mmCIF file of C-alpha atoms and ligand atoms in Angstrom:
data_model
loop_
_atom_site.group_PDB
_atom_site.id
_atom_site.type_symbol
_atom_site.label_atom_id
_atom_site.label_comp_id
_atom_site.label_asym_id
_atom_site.label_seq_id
_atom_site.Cartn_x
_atom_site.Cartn_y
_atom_site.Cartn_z
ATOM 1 C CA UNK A 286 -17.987 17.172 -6.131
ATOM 2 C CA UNK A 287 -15.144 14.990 -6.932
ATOM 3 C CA UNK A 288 -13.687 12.908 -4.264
ATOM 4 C CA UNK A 289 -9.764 12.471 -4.719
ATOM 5 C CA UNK A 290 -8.466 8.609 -5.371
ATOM 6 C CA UNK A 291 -5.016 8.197 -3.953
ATOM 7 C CA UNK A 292 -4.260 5.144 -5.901
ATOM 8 C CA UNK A 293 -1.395 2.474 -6.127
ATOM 9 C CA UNK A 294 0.616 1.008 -8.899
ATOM 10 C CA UNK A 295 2.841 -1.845 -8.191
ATOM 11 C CA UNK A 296 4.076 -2.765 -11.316
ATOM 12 C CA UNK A 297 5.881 -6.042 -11.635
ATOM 13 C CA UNK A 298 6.885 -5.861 -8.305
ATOM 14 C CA UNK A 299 6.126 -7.937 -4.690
ATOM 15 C CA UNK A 300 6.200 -11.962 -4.398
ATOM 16 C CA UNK A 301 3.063 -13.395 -2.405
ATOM 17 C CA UNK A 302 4.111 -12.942 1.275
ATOM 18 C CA UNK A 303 5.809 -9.125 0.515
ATOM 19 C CA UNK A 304 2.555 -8.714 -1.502
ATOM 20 C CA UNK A 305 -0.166 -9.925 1.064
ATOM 21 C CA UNK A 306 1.564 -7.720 4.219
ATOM 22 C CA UNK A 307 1.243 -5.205 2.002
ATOM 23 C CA UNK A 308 -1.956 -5.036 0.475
ATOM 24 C CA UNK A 309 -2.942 -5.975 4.163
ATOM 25 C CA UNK A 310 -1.339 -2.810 5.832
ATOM 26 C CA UNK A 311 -3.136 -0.537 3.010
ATOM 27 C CA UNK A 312 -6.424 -2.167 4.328
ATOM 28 C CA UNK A 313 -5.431 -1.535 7.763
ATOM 29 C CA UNK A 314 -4.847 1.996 6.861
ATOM 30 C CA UNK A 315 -8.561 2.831 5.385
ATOM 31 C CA UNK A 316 -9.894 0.565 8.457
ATOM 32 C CA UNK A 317 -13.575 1.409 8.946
ATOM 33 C CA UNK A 318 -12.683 5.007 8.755
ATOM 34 C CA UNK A 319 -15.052 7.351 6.899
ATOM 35 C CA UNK A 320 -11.841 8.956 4.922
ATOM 36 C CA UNK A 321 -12.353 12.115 2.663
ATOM 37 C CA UNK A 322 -10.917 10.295 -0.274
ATOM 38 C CA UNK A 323 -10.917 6.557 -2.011
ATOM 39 C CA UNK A 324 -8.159 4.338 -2.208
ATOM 40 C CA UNK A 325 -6.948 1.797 -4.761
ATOM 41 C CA UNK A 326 -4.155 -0.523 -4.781
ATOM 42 C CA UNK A 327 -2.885 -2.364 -8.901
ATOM 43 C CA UNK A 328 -1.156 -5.516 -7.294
ATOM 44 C CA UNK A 329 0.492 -7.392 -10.207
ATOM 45 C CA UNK A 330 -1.602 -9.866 -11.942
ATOM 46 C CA UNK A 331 -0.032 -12.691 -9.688
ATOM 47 C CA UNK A 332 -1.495 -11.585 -6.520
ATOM 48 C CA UNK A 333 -5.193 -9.685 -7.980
ATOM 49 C CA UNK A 334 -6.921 -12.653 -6.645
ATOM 50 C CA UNK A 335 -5.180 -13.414 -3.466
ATOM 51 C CA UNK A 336 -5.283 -9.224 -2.384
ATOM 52 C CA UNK A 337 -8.888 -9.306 -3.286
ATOM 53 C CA UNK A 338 -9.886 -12.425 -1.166
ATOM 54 C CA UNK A 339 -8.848 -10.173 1.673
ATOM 55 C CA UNK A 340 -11.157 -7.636 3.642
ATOM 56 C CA UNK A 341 -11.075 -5.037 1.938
ATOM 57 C CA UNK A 342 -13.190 -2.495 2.829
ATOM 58 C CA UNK A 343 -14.071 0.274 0.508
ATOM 59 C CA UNK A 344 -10.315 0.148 -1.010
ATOM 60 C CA UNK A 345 -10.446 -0.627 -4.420
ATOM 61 C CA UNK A 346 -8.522 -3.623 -5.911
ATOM 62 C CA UNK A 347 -7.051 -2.812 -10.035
ATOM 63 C CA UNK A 348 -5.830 -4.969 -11.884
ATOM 64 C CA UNK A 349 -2.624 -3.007 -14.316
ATOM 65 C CA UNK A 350 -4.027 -4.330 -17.714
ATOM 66 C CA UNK A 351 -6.733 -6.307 -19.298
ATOM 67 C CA UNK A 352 -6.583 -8.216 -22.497
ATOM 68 C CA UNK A 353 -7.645 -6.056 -25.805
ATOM 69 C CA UNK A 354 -9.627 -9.176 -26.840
ATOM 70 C CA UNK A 355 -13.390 -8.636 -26.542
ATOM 71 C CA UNK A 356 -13.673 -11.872 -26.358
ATOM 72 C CA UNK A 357 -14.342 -13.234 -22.044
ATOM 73 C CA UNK A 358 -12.241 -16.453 -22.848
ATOM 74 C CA UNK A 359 -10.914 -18.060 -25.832
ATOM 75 C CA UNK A 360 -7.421 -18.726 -27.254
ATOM 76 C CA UNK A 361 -5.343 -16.180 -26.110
ATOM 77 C CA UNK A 362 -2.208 -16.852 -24.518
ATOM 78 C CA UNK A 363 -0.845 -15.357 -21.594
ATOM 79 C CA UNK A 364 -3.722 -12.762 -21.632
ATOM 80 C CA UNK A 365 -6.321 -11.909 -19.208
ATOM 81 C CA UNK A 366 -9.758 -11.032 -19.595
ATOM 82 C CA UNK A 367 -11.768 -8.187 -18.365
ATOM 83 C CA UNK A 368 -14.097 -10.246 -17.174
ATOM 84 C CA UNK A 369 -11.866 -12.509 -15.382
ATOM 85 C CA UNK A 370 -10.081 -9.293 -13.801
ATOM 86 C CA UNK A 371 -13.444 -8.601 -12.407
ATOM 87 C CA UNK A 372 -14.225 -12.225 -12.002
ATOM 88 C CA UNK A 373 -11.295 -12.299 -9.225
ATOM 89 C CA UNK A 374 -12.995 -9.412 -7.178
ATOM 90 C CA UNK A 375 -11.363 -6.560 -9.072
ATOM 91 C CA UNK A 376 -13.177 -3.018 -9.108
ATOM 92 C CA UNK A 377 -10.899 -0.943 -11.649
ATOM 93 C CA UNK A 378 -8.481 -1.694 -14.301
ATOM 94 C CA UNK A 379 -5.345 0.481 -15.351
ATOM 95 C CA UNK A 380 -5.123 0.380 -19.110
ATOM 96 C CA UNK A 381 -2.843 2.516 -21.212
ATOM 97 C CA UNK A 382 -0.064 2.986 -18.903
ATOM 98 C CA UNK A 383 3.353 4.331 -20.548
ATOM 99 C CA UNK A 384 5.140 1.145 -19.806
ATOM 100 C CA UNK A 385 2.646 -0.581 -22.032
ATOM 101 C CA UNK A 386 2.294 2.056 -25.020
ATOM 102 C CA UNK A 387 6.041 1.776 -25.306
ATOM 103 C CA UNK A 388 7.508 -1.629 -24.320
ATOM 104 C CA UNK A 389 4.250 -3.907 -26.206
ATOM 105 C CA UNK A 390 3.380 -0.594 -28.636
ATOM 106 C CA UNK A 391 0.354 -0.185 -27.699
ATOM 107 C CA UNK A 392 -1.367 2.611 -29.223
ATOM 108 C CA UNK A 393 -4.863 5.020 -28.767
ATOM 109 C CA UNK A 394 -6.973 2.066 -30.343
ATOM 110 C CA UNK A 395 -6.113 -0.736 -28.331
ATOM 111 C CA UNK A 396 -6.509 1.254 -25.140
ATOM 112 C CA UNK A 397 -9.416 2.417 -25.710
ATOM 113 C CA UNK A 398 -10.623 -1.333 -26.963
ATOM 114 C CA UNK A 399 -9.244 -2.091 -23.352
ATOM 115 C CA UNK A 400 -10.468 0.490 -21.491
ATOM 116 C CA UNK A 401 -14.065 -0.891 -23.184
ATOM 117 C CA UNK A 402 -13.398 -3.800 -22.531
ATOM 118 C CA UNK A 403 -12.859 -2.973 -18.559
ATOM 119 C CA UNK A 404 -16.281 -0.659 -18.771
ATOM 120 C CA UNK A 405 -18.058 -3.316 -20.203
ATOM 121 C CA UNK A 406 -17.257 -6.180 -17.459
ATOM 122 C CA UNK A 407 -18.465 -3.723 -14.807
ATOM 123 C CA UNK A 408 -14.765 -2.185 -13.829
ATOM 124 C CA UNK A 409 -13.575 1.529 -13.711
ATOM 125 C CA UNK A 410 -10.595 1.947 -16.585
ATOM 126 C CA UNK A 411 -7.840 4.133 -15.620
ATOM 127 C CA UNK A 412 -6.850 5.658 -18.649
ATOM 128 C CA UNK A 413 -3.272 6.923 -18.711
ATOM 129 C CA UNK A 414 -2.231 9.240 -20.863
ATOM 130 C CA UNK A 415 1.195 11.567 -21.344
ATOM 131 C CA UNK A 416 3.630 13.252 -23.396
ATOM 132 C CA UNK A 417 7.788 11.733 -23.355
ATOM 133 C CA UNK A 418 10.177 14.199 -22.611
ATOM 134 C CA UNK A 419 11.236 15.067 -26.521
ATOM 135 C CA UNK A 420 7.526 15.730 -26.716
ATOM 136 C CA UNK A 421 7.349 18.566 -23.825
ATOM 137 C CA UNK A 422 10.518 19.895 -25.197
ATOM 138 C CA UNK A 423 9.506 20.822 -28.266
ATOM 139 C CA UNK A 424 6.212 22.321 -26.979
ATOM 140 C CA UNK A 425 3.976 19.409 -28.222
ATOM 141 C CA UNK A 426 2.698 18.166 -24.800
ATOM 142 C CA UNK A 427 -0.377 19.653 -24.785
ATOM 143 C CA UNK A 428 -1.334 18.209 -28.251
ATOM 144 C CA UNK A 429 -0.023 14.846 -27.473
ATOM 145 C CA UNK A 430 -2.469 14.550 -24.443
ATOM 146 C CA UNK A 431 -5.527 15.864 -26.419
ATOM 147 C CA UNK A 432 -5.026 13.423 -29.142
ATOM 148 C CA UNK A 433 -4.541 10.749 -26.130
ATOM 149 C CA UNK A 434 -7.562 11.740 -24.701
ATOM 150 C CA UNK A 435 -9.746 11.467 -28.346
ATOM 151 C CA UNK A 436 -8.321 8.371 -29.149
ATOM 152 C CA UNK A 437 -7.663 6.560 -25.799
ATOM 153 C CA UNK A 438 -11.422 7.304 -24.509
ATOM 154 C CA UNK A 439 -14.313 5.000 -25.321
ATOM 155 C CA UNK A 440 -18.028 6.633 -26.160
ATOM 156 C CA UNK A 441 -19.290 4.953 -23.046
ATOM 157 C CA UNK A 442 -16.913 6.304 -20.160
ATOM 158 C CA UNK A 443 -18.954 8.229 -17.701
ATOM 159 C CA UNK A 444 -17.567 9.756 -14.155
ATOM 160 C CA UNK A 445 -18.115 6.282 -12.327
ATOM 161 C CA UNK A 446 -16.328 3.856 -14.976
ATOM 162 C CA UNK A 447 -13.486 5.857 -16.225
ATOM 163 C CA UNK A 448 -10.803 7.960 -14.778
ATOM 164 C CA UNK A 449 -7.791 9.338 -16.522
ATOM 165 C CA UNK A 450 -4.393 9.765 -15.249
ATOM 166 C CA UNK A 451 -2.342 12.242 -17.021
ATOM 167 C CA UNK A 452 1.275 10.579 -16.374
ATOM 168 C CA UNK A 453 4.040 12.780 -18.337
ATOM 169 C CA UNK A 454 6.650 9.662 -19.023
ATOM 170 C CA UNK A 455 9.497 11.646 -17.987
ATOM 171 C CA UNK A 456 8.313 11.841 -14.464
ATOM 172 C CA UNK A 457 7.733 8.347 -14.356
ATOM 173 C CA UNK A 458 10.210 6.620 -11.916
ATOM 174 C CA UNK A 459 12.904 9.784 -11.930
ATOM 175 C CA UNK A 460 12.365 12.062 -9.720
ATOM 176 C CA UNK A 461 11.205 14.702 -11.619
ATOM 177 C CA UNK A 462 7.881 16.585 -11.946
ATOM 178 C CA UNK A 463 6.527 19.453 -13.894
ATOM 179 C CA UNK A 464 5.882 22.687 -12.201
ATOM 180 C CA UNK A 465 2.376 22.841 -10.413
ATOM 181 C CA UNK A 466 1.912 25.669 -13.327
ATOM 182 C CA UNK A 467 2.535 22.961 -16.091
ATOM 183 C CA UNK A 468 0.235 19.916 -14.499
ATOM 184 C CA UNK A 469 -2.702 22.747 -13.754
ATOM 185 C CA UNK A 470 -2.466 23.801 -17.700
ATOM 186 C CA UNK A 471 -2.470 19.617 -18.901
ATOM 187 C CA UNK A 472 -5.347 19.074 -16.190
ATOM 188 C CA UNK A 473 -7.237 21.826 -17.696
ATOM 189 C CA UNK A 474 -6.586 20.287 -21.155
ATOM 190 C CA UNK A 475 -7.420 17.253 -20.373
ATOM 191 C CA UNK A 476 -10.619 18.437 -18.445
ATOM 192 C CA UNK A 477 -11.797 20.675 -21.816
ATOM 193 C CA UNK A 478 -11.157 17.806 -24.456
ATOM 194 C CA UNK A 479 -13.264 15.519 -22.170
ATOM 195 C CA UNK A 480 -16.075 17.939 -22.143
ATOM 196 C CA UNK A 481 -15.960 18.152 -26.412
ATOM 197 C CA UNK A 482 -15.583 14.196 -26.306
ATOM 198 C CA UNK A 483 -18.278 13.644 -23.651
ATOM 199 C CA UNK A 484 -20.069 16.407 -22.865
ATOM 200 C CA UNK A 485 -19.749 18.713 -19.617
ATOM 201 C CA UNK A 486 -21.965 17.241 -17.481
ATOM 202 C CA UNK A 487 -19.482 13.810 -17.344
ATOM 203 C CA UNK A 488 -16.196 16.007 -17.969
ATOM 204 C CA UNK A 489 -16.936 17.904 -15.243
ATOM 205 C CA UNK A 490 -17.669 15.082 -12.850
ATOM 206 C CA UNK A 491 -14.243 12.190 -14.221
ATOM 207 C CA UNK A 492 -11.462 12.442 -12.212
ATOM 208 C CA UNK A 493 -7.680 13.428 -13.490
ATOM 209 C CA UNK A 494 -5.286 11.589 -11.425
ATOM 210 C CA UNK A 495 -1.941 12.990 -11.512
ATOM 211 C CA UNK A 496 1.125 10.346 -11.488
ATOM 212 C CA UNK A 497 5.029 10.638 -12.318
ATOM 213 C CA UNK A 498 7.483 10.795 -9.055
ATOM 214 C CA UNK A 499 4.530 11.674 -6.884
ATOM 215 C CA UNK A 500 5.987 11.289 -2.847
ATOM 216 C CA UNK A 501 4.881 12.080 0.755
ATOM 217 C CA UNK A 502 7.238 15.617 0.053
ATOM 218 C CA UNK A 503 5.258 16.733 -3.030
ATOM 219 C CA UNK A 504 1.755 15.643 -2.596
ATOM 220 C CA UNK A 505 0.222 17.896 -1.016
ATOM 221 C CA UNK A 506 1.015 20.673 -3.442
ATOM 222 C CA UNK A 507 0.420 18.364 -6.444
ATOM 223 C CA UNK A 508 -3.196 17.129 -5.162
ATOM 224 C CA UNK A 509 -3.786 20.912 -4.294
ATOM 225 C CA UNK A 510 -3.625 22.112 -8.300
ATOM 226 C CA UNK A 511 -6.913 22.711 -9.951
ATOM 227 C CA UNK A 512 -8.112 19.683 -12.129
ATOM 228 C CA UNK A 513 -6.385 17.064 -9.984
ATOM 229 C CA UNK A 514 -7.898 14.875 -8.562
ATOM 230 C CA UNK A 515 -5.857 11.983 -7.166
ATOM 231 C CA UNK A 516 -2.395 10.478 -7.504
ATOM 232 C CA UNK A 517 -1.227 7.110 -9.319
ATOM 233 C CA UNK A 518 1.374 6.505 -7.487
ATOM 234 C CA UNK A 519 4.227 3.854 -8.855
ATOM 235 C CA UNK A 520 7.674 3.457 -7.026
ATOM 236 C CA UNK A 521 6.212 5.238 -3.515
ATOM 237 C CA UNK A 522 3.125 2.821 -3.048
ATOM 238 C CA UNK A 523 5.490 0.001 -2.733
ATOM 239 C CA UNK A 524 6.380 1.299 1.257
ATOM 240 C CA UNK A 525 3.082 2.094 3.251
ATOM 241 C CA UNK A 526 4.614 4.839 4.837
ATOM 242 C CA UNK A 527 5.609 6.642 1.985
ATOM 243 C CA UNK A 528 2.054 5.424 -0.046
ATOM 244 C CA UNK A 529 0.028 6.262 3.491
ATOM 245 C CA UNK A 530 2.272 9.392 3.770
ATOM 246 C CA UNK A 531 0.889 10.957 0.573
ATOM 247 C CA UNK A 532 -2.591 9.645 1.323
ATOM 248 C CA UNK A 533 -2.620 11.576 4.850
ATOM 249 C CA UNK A 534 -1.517 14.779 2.463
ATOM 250 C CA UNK A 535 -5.417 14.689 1.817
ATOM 251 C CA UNK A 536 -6.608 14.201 5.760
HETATM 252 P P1 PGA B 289 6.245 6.605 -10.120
HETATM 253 O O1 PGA B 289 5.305 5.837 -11.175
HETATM 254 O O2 PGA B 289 5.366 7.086 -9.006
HETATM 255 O O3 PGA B 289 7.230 5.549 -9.661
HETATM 256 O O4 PGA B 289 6.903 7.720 -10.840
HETATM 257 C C1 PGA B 289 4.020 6.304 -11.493
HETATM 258 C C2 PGA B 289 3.358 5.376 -12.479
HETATM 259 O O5 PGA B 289 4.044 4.895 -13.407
HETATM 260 O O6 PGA B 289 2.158 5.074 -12.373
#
């Protein structure tokens, strides 16, 4: 049975006091409450440390990248370490995300070194992969994200240290979102070229977060499609109504 993750990216956004109100109103939110789904919240790497020293709960703390470096520590500037991602109190790591594959070209192979790199300090990658909008248009998308999925996903994800999050770029930040029909057929994809890569047993257990314009409005018929289980959610986690308002989609 998969549980759904309603989970938060902030992107380079929120100073420290913006940040710490709220990080603490998501934490509010879960409470003690015995919710019917997880929660995770990707502060920027400024404030990983500072969200994670609070109570937390059972809500997860990401961090949105870790350094492709197998190496803990060593000379490598302006790069942080899986380990020192966990080190701060982090339990997952977002590697792979579109913003990083296109503005610092990062391709299959160094996400999946980083998504290693994340499994092997003890933290759950999230894995994002996703076709660009010339890519749906011409009828590629479903190849793109199978190819994603071979090369993005390291031999030793398993249901508790991976999850993917099938993003398509051009829903990223517009508006815009495929048909339920369209994320159901990538989900199912995604689900069947996990179970080639890693046999059924873990396909059928990782989750398949869905993310690109997901809002209070649309989440509850986007969580609802077969194969999806969760939400990364970018520009609507920033406001804990609208971030709490897709989470209660799921109550
Ligand atoms: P969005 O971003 O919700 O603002 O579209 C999603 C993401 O990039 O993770």
């Amino acid at each position: 049975m998969r549980r759904k993750l309603i989970a938060g990216n902030w992107k380079m956004n929120e100073l420290k006091s913006e940040g710490l109100q709220l990080a603490q109103a998501v934490f509010e939110k879960c409470g003690n409450r015995n919710l019917p789904f997880d929660v995770l919240i990707c502060p920027p790497m400024s404030l990983l440390g500072l969200v994670a020293d609070l109570p937390h709960g059972a809500c997860g703390i990401g961090s949105q990248d870790v350094a492709e470096t197998t190496k803990a520590s060593g000379a490598f500037t302006g790069d942080v370490s899986a380990v020192m991602v966990k080190d701060l109190g982090a339990t997952h790591a977002i590697v792979g995300h579109s913003e990083r594959r296109t503005m610092h070209g990062e391709t299959d192979a160094v996400v999946r070194q980083k998504a290693e790199n994340a499994i092997q300090a003890g933290l759950t990658a999230v894995i994002c992969i996703g076709e660009t909008e010339a890519e749906r248009e011409s009828g590629d998308a479903l190849n793109v994200v199978s190819r994603q999925i071979k090369g993005s996903v390291p031999a030793i994800a398993t249901a508790e240290n991976c999850v993917i999050a099938y993003e398509p770029v051009w829903a990223i930040g517009t508006g815009k979102t495929p048909t339920t029909a369209d994320v159901a057929e990538v989900h199912t994809a995604v689900r069947a070229e996990l179970q080639k890569l890693l046999g059924a047993e873990i396909a059928d257990e990782m989750r398949i977060l869905y993310g690109g314009s997901v809002k209070p409005g649309n989440a509850k018929e986007l969580l609802a499609v077969e194969n999806v289980d969760g939400a990364l959610i970018g520009g609507a986690s920033l406001k804990i109504a609208d971030f709490w308002g897709i989470a209660e989609t799921q109550l």
